[in-house]
Short mmCIF file of C-alpha atoms in Angstrom, two decimals:
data_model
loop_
_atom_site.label_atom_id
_atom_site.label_comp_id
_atom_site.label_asym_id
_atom_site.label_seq_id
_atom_site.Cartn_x
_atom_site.Cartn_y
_atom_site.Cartn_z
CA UNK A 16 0.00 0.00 0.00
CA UNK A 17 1.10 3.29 -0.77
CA UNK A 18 3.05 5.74 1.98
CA UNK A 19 2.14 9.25 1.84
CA UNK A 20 4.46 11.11 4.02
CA UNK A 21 3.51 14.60 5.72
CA UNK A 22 6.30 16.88 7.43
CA UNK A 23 4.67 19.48 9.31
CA UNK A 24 6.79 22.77 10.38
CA UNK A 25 6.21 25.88 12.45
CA UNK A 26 8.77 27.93 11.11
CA UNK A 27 7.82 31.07 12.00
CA UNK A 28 7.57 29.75 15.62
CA UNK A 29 3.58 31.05 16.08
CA UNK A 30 2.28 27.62 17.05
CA UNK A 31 1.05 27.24 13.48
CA UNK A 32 2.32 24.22 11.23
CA UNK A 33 2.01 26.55 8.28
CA UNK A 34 4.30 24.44 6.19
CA UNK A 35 4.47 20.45 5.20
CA UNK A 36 7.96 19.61 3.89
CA UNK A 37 6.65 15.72 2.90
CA UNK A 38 6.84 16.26 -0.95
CA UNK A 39 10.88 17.09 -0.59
CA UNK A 40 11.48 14.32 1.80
CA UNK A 41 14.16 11.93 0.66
CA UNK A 42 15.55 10.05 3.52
CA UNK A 43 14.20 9.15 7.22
CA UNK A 44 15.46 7.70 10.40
CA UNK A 45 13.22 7.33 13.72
CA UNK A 46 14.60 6.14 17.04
CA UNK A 47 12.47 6.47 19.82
CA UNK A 48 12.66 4.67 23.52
CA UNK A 49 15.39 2.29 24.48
CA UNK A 50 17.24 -0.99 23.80
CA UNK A 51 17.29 -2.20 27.17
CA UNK A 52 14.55 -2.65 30.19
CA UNK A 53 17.08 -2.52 33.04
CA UNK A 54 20.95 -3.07 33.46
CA UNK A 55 22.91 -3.54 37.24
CA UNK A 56 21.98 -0.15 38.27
CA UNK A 57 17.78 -0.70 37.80
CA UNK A 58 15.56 0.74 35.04
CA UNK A 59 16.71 2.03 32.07
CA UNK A 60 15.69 5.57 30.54
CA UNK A 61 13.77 6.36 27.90
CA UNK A 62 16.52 7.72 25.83
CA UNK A 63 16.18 11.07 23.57
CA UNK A 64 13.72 10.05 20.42
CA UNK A 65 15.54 11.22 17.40
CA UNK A 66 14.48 11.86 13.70
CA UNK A 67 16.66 12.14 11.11
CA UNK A 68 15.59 13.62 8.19
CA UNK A 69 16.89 14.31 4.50
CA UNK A 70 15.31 16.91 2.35
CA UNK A 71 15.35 17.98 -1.32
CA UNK A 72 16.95 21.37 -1.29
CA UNK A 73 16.95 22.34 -4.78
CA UNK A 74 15.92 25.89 -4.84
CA UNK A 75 17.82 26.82 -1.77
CA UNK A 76 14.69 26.71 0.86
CA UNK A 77 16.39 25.59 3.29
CA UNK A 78 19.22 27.79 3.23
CA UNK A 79 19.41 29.98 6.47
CA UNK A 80 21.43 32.49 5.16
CA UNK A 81 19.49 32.76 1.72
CA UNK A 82 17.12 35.89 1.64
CA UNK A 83 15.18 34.90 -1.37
CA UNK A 84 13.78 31.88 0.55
CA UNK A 85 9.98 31.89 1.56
CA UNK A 86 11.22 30.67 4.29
CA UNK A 87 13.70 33.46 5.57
CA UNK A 88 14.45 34.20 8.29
CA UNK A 89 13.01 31.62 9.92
CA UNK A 90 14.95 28.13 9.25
CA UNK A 91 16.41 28.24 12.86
CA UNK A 92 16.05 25.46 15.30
CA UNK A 93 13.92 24.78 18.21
CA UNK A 94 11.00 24.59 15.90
CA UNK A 95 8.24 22.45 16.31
CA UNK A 96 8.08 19.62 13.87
CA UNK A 97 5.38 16.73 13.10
CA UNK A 98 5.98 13.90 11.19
CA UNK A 99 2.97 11.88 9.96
CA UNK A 100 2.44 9.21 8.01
CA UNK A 101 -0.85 8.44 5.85
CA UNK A 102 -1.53 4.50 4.60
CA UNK A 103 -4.97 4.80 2.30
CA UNK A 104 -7.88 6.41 4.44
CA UNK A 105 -5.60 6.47 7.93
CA UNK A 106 -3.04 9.00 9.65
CA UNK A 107 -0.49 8.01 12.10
CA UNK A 108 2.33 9.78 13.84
CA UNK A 109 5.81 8.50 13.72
CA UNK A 110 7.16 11.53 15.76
CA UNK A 111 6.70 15.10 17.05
CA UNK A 112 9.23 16.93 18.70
CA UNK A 113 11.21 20.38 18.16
CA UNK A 114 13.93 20.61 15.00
CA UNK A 115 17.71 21.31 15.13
CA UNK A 116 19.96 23.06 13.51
CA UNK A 117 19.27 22.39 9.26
CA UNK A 118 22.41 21.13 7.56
CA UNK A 119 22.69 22.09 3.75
CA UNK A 120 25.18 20.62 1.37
CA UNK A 121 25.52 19.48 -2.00
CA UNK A 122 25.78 21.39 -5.59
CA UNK A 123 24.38 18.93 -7.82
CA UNK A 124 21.99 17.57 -5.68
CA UNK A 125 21.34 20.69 -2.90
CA UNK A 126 20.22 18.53 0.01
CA UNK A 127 19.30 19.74 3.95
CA UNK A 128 19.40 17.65 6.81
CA UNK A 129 16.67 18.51 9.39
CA UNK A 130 17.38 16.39 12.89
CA UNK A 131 14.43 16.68 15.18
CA UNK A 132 14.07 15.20 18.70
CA UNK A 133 11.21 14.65 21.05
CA UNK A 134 9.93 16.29 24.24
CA UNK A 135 12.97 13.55 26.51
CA UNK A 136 15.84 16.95 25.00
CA UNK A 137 13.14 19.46 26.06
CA UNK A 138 13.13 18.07 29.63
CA UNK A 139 16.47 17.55 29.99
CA UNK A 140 17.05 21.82 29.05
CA UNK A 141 14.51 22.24 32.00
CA UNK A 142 15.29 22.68 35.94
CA UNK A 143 12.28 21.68 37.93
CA UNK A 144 12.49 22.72 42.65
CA UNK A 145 9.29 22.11 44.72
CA UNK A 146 8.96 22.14 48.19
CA UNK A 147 9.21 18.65 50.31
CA UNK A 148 5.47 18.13 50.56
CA UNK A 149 4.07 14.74 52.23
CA UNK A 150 2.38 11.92 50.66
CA UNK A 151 2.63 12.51 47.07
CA UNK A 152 1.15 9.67 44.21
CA UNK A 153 4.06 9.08 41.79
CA UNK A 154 1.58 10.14 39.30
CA UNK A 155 1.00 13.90 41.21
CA UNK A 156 4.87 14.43 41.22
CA UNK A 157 5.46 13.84 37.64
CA UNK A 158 2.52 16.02 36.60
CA UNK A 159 3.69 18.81 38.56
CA UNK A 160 7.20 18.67 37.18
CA UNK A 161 5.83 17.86 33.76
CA UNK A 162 3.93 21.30 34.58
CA UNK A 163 6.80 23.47 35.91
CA UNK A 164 8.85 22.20 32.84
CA UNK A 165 6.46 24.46 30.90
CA UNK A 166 5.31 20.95 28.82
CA UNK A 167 4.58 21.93 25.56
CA UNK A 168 2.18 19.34 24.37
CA UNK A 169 -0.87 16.84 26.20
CA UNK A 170 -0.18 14.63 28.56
CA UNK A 171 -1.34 11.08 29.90
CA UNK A 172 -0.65 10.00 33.24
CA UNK A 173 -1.62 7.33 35.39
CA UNK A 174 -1.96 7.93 39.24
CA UNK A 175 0.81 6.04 40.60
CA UNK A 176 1.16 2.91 42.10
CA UNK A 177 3.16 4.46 45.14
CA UNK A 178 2.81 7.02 47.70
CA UNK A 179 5.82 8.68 48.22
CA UNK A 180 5.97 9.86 51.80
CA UNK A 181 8.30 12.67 51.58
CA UNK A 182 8.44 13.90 48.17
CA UNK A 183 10.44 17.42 46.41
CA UNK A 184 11.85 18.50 43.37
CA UNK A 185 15.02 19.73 42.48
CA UNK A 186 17.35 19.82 39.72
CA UNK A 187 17.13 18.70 35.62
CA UNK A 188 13.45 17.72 35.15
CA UNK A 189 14.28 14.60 33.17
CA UNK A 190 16.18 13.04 35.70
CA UNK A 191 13.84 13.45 38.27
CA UNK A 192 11.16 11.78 36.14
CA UNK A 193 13.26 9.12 35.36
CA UNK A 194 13.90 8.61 38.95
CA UNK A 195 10.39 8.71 40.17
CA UNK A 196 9.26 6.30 37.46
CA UNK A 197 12.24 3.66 38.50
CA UNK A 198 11.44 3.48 42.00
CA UNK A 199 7.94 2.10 41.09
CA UNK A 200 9.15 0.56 38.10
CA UNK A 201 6.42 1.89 36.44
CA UNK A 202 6.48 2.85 32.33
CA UNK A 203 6.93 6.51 30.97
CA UNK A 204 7.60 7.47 27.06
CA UNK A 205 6.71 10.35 24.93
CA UNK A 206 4.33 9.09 22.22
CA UNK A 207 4.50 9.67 18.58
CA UNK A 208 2.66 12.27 18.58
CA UNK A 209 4.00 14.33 21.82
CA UNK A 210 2.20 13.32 24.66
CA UNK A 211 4.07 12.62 27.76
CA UNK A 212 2.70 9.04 29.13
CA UNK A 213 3.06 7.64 32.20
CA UNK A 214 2.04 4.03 33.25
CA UNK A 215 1.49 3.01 36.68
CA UNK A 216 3.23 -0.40 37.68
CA UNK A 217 -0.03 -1.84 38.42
CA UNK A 218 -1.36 -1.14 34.82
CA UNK A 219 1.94 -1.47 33.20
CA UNK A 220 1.53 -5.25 34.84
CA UNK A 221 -1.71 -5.73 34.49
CA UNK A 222 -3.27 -4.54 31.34
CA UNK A 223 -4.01 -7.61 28.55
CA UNK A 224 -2.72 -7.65 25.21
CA UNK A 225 -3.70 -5.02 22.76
CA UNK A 226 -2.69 -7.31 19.72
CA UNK A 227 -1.05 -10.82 19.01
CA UNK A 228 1.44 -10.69 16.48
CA UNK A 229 2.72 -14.07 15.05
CA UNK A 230 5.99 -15.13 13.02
CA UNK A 231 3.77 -14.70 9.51
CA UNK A 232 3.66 -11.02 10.09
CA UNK A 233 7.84 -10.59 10.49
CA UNK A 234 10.38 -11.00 7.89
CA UNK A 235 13.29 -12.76 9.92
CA UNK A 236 13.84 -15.01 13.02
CA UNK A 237 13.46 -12.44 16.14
CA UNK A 238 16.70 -11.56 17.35
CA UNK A 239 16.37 -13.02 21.14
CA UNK A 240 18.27 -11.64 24.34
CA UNK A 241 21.08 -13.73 26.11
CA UNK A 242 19.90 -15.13 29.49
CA UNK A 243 22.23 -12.83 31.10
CA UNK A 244 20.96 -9.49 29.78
CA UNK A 245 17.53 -10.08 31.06
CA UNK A 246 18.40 -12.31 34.05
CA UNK A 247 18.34 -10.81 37.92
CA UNK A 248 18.34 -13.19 40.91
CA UNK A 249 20.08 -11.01 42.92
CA UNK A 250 18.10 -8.13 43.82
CA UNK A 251 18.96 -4.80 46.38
CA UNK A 252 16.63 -2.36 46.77
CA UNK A 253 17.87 0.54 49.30
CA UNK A 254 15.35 2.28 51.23
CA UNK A 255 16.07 5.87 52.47
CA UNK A 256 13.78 6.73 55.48
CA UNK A 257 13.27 10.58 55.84
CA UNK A 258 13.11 12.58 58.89
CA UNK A 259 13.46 16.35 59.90
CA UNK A 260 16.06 16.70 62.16
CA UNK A 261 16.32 19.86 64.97
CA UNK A 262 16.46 22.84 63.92
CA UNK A 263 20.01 24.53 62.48
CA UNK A 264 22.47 25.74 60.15
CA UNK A 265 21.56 23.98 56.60
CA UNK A 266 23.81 27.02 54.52
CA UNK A 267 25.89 29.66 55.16
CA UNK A 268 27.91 31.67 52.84
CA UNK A 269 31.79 30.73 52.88
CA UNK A 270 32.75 34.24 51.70
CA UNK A 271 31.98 38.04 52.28
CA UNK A 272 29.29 39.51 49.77
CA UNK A 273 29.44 43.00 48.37
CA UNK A 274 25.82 44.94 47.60
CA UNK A 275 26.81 48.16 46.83
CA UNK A 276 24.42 51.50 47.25
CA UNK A 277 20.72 51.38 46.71
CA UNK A 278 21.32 47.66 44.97
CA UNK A 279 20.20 44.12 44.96
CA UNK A 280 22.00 40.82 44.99
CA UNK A 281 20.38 37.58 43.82
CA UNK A 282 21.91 34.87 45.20
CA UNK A 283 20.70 30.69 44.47
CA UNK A 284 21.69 28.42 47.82
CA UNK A 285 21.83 24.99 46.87
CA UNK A 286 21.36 22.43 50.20
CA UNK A 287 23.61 19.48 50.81
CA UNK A 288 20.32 17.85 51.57
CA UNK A 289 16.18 18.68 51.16
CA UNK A 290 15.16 20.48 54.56
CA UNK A 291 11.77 21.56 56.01
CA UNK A 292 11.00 24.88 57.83
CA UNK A 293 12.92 27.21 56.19
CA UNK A 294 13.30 30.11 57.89
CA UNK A 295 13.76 33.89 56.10
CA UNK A 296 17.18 35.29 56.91
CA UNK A 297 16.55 37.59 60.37
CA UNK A 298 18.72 40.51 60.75
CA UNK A 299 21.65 40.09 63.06
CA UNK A 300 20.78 36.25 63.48
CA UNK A 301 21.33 34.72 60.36
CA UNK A 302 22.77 37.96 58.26
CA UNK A 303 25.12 40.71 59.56
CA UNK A 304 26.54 43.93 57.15
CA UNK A 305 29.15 46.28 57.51
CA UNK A 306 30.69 49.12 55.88
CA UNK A 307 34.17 47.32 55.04
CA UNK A 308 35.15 44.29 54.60
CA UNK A 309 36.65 43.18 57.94
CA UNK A 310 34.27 45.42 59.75
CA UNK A 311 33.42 48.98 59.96
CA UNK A 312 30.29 50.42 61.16
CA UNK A 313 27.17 48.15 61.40
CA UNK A 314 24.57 48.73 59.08
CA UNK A 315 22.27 45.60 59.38
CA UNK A 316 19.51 47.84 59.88
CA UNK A 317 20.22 49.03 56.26
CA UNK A 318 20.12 45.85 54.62
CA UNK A 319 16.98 43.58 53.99
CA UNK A 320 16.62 39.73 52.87
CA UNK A 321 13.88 38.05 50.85
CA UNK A 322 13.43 34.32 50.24
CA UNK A 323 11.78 32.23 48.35
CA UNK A 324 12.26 28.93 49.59
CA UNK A 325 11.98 25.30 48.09
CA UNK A 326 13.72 22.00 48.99
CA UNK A 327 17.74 22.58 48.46
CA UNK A 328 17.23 25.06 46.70
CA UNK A 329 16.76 28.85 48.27
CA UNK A 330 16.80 32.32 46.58
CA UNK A 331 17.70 35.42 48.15
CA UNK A 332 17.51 38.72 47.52
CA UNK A 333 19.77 40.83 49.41
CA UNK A 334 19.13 44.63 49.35
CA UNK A 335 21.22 47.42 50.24
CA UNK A 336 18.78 50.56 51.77
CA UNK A 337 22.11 52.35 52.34
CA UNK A 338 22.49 55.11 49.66
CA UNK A 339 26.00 56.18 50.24
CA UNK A 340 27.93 53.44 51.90
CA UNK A 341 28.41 49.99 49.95
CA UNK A 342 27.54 47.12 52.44
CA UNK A 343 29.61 44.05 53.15
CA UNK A 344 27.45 40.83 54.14
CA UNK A 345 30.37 39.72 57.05
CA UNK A 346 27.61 36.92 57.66
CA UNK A 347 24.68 35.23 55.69
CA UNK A 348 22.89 31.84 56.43
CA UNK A 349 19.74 29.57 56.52
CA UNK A 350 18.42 28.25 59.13
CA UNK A 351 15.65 25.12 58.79
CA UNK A 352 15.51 21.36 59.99
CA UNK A 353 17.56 19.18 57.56
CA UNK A 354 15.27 15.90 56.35
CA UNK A 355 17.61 12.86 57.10
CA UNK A 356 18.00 9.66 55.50
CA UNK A 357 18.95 6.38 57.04
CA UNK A 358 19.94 3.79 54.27
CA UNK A 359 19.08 0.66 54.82
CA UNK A 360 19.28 -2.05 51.82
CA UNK A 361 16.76 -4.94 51.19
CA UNK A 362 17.81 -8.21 49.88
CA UNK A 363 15.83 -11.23 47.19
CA UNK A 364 18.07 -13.64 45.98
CA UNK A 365 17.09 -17.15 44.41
CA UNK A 366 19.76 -19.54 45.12
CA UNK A 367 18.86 -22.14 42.80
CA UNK A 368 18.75 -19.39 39.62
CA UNK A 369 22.46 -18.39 40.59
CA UNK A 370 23.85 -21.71 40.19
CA UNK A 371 22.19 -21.88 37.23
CA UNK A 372 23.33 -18.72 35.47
CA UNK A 373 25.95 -17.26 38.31
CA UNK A 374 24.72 -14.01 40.19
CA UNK A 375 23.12 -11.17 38.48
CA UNK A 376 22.93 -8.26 40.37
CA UNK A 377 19.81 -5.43 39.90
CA UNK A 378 20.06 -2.66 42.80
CA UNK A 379 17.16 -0.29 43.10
CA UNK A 380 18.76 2.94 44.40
CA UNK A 381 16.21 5.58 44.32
CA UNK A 382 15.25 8.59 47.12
CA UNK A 383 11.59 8.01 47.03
CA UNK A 384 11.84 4.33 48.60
CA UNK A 385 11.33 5.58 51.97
CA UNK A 386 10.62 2.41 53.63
CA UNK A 387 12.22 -0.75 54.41
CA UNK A 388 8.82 -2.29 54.24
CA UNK A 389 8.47 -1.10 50.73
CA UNK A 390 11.89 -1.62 49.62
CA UNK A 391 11.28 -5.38 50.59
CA UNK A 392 8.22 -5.97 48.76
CA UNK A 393 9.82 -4.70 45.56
CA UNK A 394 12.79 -6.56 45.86
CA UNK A 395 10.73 -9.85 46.27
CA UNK A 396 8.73 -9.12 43.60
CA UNK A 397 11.23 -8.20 41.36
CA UNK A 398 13.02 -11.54 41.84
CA UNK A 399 9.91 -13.54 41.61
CA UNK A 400 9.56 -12.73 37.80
CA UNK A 401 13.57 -11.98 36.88
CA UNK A 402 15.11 -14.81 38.69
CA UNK A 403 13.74 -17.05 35.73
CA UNK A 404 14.18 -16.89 32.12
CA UNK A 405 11.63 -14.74 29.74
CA UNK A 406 13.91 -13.15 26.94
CA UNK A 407 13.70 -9.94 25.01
CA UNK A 408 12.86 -10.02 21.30
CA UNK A 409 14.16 -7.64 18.65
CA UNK A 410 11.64 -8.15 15.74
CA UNK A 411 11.52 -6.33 12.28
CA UNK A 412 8.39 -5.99 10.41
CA UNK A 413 8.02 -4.32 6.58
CA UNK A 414 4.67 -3.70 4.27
CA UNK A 415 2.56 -3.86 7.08
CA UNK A 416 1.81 -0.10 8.14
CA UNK A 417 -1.37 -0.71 10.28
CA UNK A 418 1.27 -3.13 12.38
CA UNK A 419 4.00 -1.06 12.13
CA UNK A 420 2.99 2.69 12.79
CA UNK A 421 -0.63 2.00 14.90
CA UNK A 422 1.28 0.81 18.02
CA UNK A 423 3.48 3.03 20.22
CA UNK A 424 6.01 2.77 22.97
CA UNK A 425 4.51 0.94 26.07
CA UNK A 426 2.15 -0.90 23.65
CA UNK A 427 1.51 -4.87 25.35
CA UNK A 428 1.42 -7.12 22.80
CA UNK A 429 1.62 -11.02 22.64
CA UNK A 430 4.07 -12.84 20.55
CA UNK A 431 3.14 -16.31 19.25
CA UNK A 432 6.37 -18.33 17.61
CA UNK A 433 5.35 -22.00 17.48
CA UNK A 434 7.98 -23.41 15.64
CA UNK A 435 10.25 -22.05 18.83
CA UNK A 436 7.72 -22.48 21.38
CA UNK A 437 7.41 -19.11 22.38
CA UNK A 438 4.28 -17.91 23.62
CA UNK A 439 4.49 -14.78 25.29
CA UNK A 440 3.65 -11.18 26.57
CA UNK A 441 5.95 -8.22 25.95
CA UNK A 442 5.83 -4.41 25.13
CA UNK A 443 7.47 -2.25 23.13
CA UNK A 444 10.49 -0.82 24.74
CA UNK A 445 11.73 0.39 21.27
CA UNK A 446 10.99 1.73 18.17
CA UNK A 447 13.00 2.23 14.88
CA UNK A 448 11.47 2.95 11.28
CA UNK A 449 14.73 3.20 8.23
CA UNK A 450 13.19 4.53 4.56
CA UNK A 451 13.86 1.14 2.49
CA UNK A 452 13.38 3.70 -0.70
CA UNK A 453 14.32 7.28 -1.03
CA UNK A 454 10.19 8.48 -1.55
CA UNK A 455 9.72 5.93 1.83
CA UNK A 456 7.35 3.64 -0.38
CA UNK A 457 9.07 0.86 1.64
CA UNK A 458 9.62 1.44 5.71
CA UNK A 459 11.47 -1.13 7.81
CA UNK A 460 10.46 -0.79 11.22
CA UNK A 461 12.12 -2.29 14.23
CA UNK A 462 10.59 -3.42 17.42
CA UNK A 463 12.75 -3.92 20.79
CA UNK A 464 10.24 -6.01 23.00
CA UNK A 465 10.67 -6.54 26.75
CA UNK A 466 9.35 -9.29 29.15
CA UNK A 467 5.88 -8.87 30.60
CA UNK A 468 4.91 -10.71 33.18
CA UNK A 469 0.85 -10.14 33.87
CA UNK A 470 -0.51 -10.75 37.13
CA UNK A 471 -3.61 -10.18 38.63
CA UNK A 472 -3.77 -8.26 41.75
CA UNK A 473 -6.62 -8.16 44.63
CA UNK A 474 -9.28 -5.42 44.33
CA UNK A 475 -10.54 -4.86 48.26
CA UNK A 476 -14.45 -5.92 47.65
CA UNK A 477 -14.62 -6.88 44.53
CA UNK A 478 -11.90 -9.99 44.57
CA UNK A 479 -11.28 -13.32 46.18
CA UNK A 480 -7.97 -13.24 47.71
CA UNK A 481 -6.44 -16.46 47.23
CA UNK A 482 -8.87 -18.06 44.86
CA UNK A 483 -8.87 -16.08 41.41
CA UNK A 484 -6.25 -13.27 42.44
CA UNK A 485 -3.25 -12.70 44.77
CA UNK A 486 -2.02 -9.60 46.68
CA UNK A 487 0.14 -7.92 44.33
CA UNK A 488 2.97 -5.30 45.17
#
């Protein structure tokens, strides 16, 4: 069937696609989510979707630096870009996500290359502090970095599994999302078409098949995992209890700050650890300014500190009232209750599975385990499923774009081999689609699937424990 492709660019940056570059495309490359579910050190991230994208250049549109271009000045990156895909009466996405810089080359054949990647680059260029706040669903946390990310496109998000007791944001955005989805090895991506998803661990776990795809519909053998990559029978998961601790020091500036007349200083204190009960800077207490350096006259009264407080880290603004004398901050500090962590580190390990295959290590070493409880309920569930073998498949699948472009990242499929006795539940982990021909008539798409193992969990009222479910973690 034939492949229609669509390009869609805001150039001009007004939240329009005003342009569809489909006609010059010559060339396309989509990677999106990983090759991996988890190595030693737990859960693997979603890595940095990538397009890569070849366009016909021949009348210099593409050229940044060429004023007769309907397009000038506006081929600059950070634009947004969708890439679509139409098979007779449907529309899929293959990927949306913001554009690079253009590449242009060639004089026989002008060519630009357009590289685009998805919404995983725009979180990692984001910073993302919140307040420790109690009790937080994994699902509430990741919305409301998601939010103070500025996310530019929809988003999908499951509750949470987990209840983090002490929860707070600080630092790169995509990190901390990663984090928070690890510790309940839960399931996050950004779909084809933009939308942040996130997948609770009792959904990710839980939900049936959305399609059973057999050997007929691939063109190879599957490409199966070593027992060793997908092995774990020796499981740590660390919990870090939190407490506040008594109230003290938790910064103080190792220096002496200048703020000279009628001017204010902006200064970003970054915690050795998340505290609670911050408390403003009080004149004389926790700040002290004189009129030189080693001393002088005392003009704390002429100096005033604002705050804005969040979890490690704490703005202030330090003004100087005095309008003739500069004023040197001899002393500056913050005073709050520090929130402690005791590590403690809970073991699984099946015996039998290690003299099998020798021990392979996963450790689970994430801040929002907070419980020892906790921490040993995940590691025994994690070794009742990875202790034993259930391999990941690399499949590749061509002429089949219903197959190939209507199932995204996350997707839970089952995977019926026969002829190799393999009868199984997996999702995609991975996605790769490679132009076979330069007008991308032919696609091959590649599928890294990971291990699923359903279970059914008990429901309070509407189950019976022990007979057609089981308590589930």
């Amino acid at each position: 069937m034939t492949l229609r492709w669509h390009v869609y660019v805001d150039w001009d940056g007004d939240g329009n696609f005003e342009a569809d570059e489909g006609d010059r495309l010559q060339d396309l490359t989509v990677e999106r989510g990983r090759d991996r579910m988890f190595d030693r050190g737990g859960l693997v991230p979603m890595g940095v979707g990538k397009a890569k994208l070849r366009l016909d250049n021949w009348d210099g549109r593409f050229d940044a630096w060429n004023s007769g271009s309907p397009l000038y000045p506006n081929v600059l990156p950070n634009r947004e870009v969708w890439i679509r895909v139409q098979s007779g009466g449907e529309v899929y996405d293959v990927m949306r996500g913001t554009g690079q810089e253009v590449v242009t080359y060639g004089y026989d054949e002008p060519r630009a290359e357009l590289p685009v990647e998805d919404g995983w680059r725009f979180l990692q260029s984001q910073d993302s502090e919140h307040a420790v706040v109690q009790n937080v669903p994994t699902g509430t946390a990741i919305a409301t970095i998601l939010a103070a990310s500025g996310w530019p496109w929809d988003t999908n998000l499951d509750a949470g599994s987990d209840t983090i007791p002490n929860w707070w944001a600080h630092g790169e955005a995509a990190s901390q999302v990663h984090e928070l989805v690890a510790a309940e090895f839960g399931f996050a991506a950004v779909l084809a078409d933009g939308t942040f998803r996130f997948v609770e661990r009792h959904n990710q776990f839980g939900s049936p098949p959305q399609v059973t795809v057999t050997q007929a519909e691939l063109i190879r053998e599957p490409e199966f995992s070593q027992p060793s990559e997908v092995i774990r029978n020796a499981i740590r998961v660390y919990a870090q209890p939190r407490t506040p601790g008594t109230l003290g020091d938790v910064w103080k500036l190792g220096e002496v700050l200048l703020v000279l007349p009628k001017q204010t200083e902006t200064l970003f204190a970054e915690l050795d650890t998340p505290a609670v009960g911050l408390i403003t800077p009080q004149a004389n207490t926790d700040y002290t300014a004189h009129t030189q350096p080693s001393g002088g006259i005392d003009i704390t009264s002429d100096v005033s500190v604002s705050m804005t407080a969040y979890s490690r880290l704490v703005r202030l603004r330090i003004t100087n009232n005095n309008e003739f004398s500069d004023a040197y901050l001899t002393l500056l500090k913050v005073r709050g209750r520090p929130l402690t962590a005791v590590r403690t580190v809970a073991t699984a390990d099946d015996a039998a599975s290690q003299a099998d295959y020798g021990p392979l290590r996963l450790e689970m070493d994430y801040p929002w385990v907070q419980s020892l409880l906790r921490a040993r309920n995940e590691a025994e569930w994690l070794l009742s499923w990875l202790s034993t073998p259930s391999p990941a498949v690399r499949v590749v699948i061509e002429d089949r774009p219903a197959l190939q472009f209507g199932y995204d990242l996350g997707t839970v499929l089952n995977l019926e081999m026969p002829h190799v006795g393999l009868d199984a539940t997996f999702q995609i982990g991975g996605i790769r689609h490679q132009f076979l021909h330069p007008n991308g008539s032919a696609v091959r798409t590649t599928w890294n699937l990971e291990p699923v193992r359903l279970q059914d969990y008990w429901v309070l009222g509407t189950s019976r424990l022990g007979l057609t479910t089981r308590l589930g973690f």
